[in-house]
PDB file of C-alpha atoms and ligand atoms in Angstrom:
ATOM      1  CA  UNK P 294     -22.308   1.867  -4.557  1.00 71.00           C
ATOM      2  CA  UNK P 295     -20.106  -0.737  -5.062  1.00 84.00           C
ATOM      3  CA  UNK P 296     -16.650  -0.900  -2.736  1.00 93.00           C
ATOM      4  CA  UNK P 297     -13.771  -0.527  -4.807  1.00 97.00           C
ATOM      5  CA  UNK P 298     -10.679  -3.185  -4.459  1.00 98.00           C
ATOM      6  CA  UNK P 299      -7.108  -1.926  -4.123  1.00 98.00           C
ATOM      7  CA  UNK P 300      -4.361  -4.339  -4.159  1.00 98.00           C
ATOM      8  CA  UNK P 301      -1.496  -4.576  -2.544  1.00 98.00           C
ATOM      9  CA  UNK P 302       1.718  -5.848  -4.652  1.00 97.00           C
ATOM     10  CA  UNK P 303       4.200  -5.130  -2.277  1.00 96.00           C
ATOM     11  CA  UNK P 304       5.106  -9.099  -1.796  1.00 96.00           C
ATOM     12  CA  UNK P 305       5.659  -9.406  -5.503  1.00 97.00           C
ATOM     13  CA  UNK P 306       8.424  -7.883  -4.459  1.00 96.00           C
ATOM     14  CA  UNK P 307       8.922  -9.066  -1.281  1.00 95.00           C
ATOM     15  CA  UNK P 308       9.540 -12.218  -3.322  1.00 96.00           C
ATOM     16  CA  UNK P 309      11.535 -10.746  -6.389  1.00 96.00           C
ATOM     17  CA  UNK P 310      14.007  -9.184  -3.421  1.00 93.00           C
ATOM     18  CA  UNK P 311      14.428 -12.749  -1.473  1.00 94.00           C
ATOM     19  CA  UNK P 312      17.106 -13.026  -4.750  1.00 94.00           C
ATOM     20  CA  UNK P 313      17.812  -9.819  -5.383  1.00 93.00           C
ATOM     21  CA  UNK P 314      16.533 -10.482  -8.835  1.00 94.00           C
ATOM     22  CA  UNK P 315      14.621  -8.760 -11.370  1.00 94.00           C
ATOM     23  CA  UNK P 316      11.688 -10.816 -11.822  1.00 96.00           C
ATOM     24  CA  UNK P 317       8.824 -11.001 -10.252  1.00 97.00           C
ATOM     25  CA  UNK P 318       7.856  -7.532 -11.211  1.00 97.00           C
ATOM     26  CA  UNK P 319       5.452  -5.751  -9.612  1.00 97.00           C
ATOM     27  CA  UNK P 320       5.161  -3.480 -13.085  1.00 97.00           C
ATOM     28  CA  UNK P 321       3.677  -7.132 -14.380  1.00 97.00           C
ATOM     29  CA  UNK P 322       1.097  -7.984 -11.271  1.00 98.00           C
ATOM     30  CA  UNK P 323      -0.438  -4.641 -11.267  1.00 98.00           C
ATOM     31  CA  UNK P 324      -1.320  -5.037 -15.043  1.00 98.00           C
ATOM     32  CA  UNK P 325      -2.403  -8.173 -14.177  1.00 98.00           C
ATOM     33  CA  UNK P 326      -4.406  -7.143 -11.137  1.00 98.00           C
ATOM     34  CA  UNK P 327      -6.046  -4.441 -13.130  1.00 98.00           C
ATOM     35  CA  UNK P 328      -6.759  -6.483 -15.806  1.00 98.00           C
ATOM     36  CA  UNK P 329      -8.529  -8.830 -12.882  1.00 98.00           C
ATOM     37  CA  UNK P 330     -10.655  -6.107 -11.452  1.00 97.00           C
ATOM     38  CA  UNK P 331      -8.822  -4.047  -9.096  1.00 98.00           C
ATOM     39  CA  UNK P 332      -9.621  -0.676  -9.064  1.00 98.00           C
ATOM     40  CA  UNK P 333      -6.152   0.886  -7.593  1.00 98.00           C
ATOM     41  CA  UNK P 334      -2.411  -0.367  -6.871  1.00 98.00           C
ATOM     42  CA  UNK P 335      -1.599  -0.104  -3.723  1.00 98.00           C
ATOM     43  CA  UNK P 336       2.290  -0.402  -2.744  1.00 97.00           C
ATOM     44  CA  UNK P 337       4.577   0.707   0.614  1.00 95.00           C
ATOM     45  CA  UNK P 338       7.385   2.321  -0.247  1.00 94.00           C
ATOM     46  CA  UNK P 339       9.657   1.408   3.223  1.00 89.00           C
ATOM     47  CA  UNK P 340      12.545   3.587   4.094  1.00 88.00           C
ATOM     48  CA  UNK P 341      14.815   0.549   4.026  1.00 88.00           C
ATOM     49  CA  UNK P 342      13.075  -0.439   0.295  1.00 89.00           C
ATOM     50  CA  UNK P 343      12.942  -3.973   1.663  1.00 84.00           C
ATOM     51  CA  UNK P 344      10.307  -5.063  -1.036  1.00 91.00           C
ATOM     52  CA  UNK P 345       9.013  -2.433  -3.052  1.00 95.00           C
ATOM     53  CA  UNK P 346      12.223   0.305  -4.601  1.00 95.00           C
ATOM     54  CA  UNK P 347      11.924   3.882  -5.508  1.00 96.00           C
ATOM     55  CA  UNK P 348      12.231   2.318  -9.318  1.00 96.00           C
ATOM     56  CA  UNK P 349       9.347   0.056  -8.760  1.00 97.00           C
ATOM     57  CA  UNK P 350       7.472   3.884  -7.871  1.00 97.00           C
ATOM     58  CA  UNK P 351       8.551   5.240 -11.050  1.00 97.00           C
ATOM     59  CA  UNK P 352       7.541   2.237 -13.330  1.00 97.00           C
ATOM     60  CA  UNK P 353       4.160   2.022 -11.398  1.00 97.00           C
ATOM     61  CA  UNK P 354       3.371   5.955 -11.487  1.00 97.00           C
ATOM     62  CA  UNK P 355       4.738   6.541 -15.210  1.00 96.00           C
ATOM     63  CA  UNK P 356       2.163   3.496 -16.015  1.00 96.00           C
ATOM     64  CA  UNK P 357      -0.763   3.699 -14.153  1.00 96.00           C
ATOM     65  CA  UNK P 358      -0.989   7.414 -12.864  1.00 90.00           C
ATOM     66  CA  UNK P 359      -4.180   7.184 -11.841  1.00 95.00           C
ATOM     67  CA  UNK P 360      -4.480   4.353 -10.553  1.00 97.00           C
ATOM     68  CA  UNK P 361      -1.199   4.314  -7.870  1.00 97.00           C
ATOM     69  CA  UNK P 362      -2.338   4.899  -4.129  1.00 98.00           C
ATOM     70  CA  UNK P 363       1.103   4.851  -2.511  1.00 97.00           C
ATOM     71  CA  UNK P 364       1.593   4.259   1.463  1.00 95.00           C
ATOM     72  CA  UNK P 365       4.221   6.551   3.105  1.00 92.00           C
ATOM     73  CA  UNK P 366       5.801   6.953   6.141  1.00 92.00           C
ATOM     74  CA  UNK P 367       6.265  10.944   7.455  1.00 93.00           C
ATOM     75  CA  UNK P 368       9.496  10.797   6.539  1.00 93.00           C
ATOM     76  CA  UNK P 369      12.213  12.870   4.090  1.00 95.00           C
ATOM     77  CA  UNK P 370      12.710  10.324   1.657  1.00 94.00           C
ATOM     78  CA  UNK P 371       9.124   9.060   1.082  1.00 95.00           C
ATOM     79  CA  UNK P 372       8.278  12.807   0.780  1.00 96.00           C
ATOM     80  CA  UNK P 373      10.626  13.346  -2.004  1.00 96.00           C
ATOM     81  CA  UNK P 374       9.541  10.252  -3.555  1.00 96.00           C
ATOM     82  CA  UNK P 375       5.793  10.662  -3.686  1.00 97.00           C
ATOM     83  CA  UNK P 376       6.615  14.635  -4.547  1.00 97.00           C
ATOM     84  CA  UNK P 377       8.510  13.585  -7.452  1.00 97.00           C
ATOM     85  CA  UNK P 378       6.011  10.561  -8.645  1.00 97.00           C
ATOM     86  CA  UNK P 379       2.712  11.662  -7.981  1.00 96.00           C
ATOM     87  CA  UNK P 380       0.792   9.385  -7.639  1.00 97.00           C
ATOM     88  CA  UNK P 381      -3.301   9.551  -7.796  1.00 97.00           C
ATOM     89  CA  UNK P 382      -3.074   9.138  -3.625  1.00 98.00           C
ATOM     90  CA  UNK P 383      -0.856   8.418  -0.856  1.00 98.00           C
ATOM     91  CA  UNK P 384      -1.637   7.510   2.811  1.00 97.00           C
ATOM     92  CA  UNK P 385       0.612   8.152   5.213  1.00 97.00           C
ATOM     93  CA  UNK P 386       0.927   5.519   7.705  1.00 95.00           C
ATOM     94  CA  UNK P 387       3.382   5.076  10.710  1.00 90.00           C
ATOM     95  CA  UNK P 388       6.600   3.538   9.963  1.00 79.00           C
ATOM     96  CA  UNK P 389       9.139   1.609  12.706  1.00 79.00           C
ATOM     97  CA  UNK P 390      12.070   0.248  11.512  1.00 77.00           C
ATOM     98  CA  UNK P 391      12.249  -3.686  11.842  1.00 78.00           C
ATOM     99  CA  UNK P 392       8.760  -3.916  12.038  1.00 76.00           C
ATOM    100  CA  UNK P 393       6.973  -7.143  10.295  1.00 80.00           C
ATOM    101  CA  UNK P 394       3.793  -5.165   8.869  1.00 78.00           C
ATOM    102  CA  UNK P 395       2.314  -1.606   9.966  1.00 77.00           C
ATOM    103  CA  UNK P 396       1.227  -2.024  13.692  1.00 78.00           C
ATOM    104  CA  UNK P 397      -1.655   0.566  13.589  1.00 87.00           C
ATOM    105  CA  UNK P 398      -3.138   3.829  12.624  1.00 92.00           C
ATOM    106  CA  UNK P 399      -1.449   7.112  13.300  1.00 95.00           C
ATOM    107  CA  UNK P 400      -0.524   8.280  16.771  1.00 93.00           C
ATOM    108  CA  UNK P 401      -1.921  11.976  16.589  1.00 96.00           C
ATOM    109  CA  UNK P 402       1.292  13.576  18.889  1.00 95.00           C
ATOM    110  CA  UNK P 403       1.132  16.887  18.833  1.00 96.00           C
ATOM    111  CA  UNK P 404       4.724  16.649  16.490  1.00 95.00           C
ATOM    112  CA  UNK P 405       2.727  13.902  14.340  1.00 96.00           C
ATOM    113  CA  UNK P 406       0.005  16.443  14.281  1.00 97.00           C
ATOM    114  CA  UNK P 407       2.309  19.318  12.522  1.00 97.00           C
ATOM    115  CA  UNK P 408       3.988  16.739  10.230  1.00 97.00           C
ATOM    116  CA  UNK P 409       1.258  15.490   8.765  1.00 97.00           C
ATOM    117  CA  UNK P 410      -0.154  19.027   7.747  1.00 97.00           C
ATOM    118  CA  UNK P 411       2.564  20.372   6.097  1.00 97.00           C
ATOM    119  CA  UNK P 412       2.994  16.791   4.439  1.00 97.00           C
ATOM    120  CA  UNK P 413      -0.622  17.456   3.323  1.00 98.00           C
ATOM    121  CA  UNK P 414      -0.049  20.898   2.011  1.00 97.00           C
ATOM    122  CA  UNK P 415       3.014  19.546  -0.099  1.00 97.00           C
ATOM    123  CA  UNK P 416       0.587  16.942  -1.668  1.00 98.00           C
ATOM    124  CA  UNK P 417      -2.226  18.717  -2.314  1.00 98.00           C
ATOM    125  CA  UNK P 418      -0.204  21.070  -4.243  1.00 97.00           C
ATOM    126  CA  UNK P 419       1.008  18.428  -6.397  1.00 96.00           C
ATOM    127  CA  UNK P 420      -3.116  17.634  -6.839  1.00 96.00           C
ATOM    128  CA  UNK P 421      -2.233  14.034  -4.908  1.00 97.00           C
ATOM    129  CA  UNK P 422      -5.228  13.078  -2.702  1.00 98.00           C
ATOM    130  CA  UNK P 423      -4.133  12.127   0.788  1.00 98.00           C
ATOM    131  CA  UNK P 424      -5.475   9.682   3.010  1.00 98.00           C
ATOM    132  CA  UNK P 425      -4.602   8.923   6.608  1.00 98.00           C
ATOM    133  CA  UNK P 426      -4.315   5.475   7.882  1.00 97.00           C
ATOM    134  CA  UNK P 427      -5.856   5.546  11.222  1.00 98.00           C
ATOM    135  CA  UNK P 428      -7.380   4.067  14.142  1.00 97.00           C
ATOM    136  CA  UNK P 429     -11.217   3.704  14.267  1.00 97.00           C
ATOM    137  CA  UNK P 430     -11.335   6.071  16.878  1.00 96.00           C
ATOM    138  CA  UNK P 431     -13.321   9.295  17.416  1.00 97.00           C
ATOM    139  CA  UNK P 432     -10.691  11.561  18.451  1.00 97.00           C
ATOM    140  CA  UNK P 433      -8.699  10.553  15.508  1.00 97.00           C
ATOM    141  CA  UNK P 434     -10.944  11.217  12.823  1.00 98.00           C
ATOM    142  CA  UNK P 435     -11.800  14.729  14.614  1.00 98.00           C
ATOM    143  CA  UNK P 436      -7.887  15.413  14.180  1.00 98.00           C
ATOM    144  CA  UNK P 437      -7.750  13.571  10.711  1.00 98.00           C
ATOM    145  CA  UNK P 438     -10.422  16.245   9.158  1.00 98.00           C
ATOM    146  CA  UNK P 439      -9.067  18.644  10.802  1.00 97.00           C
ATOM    147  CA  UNK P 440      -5.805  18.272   9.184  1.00 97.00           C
ATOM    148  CA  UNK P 441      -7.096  18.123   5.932  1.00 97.00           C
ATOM    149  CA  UNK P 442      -6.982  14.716   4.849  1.00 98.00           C
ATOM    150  CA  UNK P 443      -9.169  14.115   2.155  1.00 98.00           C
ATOM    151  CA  UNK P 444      -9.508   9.932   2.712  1.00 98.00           C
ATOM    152  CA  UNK P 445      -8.803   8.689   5.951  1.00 98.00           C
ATOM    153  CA  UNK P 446      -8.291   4.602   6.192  1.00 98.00           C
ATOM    154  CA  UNK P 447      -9.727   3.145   9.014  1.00 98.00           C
ATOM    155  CA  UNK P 448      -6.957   0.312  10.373  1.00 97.00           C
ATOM    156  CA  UNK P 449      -9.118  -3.637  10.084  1.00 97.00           C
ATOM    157  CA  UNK P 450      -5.860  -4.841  12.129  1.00 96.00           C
ATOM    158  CA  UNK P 451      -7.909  -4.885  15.595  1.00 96.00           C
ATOM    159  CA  UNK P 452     -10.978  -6.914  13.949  1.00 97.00           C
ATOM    160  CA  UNK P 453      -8.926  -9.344  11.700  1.00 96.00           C
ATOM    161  CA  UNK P 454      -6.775 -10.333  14.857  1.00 96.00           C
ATOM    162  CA  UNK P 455      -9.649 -10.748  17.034  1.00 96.00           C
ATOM    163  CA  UNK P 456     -10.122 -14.168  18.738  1.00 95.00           C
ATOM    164  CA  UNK P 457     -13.681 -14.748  19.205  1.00 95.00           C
ATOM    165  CA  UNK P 458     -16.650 -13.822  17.210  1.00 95.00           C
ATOM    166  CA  UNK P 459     -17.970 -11.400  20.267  1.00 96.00           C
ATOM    167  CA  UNK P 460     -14.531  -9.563  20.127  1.00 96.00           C
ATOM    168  CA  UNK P 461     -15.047  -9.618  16.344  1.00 96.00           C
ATOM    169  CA  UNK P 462     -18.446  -7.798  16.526  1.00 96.00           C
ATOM    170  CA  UNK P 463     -17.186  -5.195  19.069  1.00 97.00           C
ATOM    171  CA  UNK P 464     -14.124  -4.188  16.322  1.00 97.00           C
ATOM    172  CA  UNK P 465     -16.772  -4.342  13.808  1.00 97.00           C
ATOM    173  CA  UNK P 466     -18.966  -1.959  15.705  1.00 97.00           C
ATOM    174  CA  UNK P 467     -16.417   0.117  16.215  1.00 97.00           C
ATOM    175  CA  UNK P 468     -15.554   0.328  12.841  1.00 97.00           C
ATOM    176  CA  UNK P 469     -19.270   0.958  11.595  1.00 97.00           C
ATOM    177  CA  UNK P 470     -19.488   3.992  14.255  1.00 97.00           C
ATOM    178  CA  UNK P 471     -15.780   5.228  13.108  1.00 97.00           C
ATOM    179  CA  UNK P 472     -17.232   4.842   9.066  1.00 97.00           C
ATOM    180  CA  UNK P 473     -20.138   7.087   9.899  1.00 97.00           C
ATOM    181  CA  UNK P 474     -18.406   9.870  11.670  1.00 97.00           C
ATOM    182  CA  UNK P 475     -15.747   9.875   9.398  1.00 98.00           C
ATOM    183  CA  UNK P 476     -18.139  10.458   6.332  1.00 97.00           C
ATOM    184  CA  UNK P 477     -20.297  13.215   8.550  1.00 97.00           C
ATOM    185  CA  UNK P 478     -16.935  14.864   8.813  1.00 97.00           C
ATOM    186  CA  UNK P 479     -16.548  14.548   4.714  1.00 97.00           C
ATOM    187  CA  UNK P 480     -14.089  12.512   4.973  1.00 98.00           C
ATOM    188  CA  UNK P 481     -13.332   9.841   2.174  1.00 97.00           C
ATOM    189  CA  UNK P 482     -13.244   6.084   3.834  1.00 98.00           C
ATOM    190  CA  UNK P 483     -10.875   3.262   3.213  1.00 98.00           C
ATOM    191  CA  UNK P 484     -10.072   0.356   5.114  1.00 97.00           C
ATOM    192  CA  UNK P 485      -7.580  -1.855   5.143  1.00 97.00           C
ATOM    193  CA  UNK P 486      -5.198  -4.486   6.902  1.00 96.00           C
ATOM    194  CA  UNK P 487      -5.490  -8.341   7.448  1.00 96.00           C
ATOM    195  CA  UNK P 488      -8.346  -8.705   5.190  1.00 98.00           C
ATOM    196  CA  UNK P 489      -9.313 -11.859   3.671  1.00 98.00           C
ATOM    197  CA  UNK P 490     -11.890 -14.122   1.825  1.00 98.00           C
ATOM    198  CA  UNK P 491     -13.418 -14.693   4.852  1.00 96.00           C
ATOM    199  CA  UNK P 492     -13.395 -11.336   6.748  1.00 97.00           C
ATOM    200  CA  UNK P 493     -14.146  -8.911   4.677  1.00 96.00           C
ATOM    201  CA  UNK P 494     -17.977  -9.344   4.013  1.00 95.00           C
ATOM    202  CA  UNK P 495     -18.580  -8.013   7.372  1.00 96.00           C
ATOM    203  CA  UNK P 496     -16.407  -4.728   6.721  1.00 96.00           C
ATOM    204  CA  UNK P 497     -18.188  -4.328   3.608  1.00 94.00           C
ATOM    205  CA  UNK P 498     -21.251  -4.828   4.720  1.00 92.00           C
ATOM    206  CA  UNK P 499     -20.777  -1.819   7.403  1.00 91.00           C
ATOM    207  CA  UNK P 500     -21.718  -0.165   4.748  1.00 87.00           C
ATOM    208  CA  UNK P 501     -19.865   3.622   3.529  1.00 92.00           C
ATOM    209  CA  UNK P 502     -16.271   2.057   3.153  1.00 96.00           C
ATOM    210  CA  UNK P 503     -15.401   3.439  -0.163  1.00 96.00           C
ATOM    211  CA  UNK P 504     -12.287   1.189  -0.757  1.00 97.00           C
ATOM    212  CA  UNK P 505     -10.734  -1.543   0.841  1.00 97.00           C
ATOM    213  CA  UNK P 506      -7.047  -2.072   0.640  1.00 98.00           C
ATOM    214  CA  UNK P 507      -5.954  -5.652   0.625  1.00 98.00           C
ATOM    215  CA  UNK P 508      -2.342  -7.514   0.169  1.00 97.00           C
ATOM    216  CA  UNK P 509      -1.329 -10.155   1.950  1.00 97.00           C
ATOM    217  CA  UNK P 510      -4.351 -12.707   1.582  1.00 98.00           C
ATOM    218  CA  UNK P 511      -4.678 -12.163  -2.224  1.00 98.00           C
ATOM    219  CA  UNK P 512      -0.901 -12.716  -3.043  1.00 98.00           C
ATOM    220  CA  UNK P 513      -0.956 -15.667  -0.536  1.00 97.00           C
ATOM    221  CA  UNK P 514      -3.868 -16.896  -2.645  1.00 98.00           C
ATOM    222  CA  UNK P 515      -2.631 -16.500  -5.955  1.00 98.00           C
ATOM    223  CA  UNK P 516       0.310 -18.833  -5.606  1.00 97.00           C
ATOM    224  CA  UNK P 517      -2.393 -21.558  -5.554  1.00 97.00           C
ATOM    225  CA  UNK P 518      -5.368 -20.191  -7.935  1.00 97.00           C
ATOM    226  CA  UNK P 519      -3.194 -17.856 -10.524  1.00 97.00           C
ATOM    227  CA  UNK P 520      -3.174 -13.753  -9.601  1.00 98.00           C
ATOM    228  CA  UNK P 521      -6.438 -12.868 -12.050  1.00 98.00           C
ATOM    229  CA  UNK P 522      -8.736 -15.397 -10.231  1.00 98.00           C
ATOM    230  CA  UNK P 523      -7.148 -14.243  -6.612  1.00 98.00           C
ATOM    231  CA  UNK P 524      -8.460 -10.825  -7.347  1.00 98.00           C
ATOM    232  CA  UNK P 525     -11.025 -11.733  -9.082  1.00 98.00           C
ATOM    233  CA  UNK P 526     -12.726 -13.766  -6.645  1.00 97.00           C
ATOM    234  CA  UNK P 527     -11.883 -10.977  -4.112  1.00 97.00           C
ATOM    235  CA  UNK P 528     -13.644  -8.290  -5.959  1.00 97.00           C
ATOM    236  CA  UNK P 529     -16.382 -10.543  -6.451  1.00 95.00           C
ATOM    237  CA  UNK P 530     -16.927 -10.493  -2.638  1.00 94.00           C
ATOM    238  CA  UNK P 531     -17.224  -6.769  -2.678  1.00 92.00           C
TER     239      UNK P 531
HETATM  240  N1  LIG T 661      -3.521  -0.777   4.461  1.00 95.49           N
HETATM  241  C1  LIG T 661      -2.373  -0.355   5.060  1.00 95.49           C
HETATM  242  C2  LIG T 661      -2.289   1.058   5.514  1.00 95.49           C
HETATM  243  C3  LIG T 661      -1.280  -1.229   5.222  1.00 95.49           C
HETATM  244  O1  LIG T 661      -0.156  -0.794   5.809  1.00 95.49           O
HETATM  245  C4  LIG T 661      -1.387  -2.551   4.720  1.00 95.49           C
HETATM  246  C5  LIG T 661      -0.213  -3.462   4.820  1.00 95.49           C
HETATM  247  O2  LIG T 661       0.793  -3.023   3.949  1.00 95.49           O
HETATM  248  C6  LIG T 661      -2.588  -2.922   4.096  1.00 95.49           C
HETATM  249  C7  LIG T 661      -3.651  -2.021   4.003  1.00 95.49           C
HETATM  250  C8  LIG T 661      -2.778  -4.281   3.525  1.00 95.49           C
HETATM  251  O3  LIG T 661      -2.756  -5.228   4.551  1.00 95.49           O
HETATM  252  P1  LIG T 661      -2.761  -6.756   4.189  1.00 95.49           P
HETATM  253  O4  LIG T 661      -1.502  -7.050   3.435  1.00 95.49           O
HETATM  254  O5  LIG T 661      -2.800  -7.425   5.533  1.00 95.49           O
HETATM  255  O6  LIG T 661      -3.973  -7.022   3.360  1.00 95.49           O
END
């Protein structure tokens, strides 16, 4: 089965905010990225709205319903956002304010723990798939099933960040042994997070990874190459 390629717009708008203007629009790369070969959308709404704005969520989800996987914090106002929107998934990841990028996969805290549930409840009665961004760790996933996440998301940031190819292998294998005990739990898996042209081969390659969420390498790309051929080439990889 072939590893379907969602892509993350947020830094169309990351760009379209750096003037407070109204073009770029993220409404325009996700037809564009579709067009290209991506298989889902993939945008963070932020508390502070610092790129992507609760509009941007109700263009994207009154366009492309089912194809708008929406990352979330635990928070009141994403809540009411995805509630209202629907889109086809969400996955909640952790938020902190200030932060550059998401740091990591959820911290399973006992308050974390009840959050998330009733956050899945709410979703799943509004027929949203959720996933959970998380750590490729056992205990996790045992928590993340338990919970009642459909998808979880198994966080690349470990592997794309490591320095040598030894410490590369040991995220990989980590990441191969999270991907199998995720799916004998029936879990759904993603990954996602510092993925490029020249790391992801090895992720897909693991073998099980359903989806693979990428951003920040394919915009970076298509200033230089045009947005079709930057996804494009990426799906190609897959
Ligand atoms: N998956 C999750 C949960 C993320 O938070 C991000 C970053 O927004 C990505 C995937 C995409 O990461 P990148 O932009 O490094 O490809």
């Amino acid at each position: 089965m072939k590893t379907k390629l969602g892509v993350n717009i947020d830094h169309v708008a990351t760009l379209r905010q750096a003037r407070r203007a109204s073009f770029p629009d993220p409404l325009d790369a996700a037809a564009v990225a579709l067009s290209s070969g991506a298989d889902f959308i993939v945008v963070h709404l932020r508390k502070d709205q610092r790129h992507i704005r609760l509009q941007d969520i109700a263009n994207l989800c009154k366009l492309f319903p089912n194809k708008m996987h929406i990352e979330c914090s635990m928070g009141e106002f994403a809540e009411k956002a995805m509630l209202k929107y629907k889109p086809h998934s969400v996955c909640i990841v952790p938020e902190l304010p200030g932060e550059v990028t998401t740091t990591g996969g959820l911290q399973f805290t006992p308050a974390v723990q009840k959050r998330v549930q009733e956050l899945i409840k709410k979703f799943h009665k509004k027929h949203i798939l959720v996933s959970l961004f998380v750590n490729p760790d056992a205990a996790d996933l045992r928590v993340a099933a338990r919970l009642g996440a459909d998808i979880v998301e198994l966080c690349t940031r470990a592997y794309s960040e490591a320095k040598t190819h030894p410490a590369a292998q040991k995220r990989l294998q980590e990441l191969a042994l999270a991907a199998l005990l995720a799916q004998e739990l029936g879990l759904e898996v993603h990954a996602g997070h510092g993925l490029n042209y020249h790391n992801v081969l090895a992720v897909a390659d693991i073998g099980g990874i359903r989806c693979m969420n990428i951003g920040f390498a394919i915009m970076a790309r298509s200033l230089f190459t045009g947005l079709p051929s930057a996804v494009e080439e990426m799906k190609n990889l897959l």
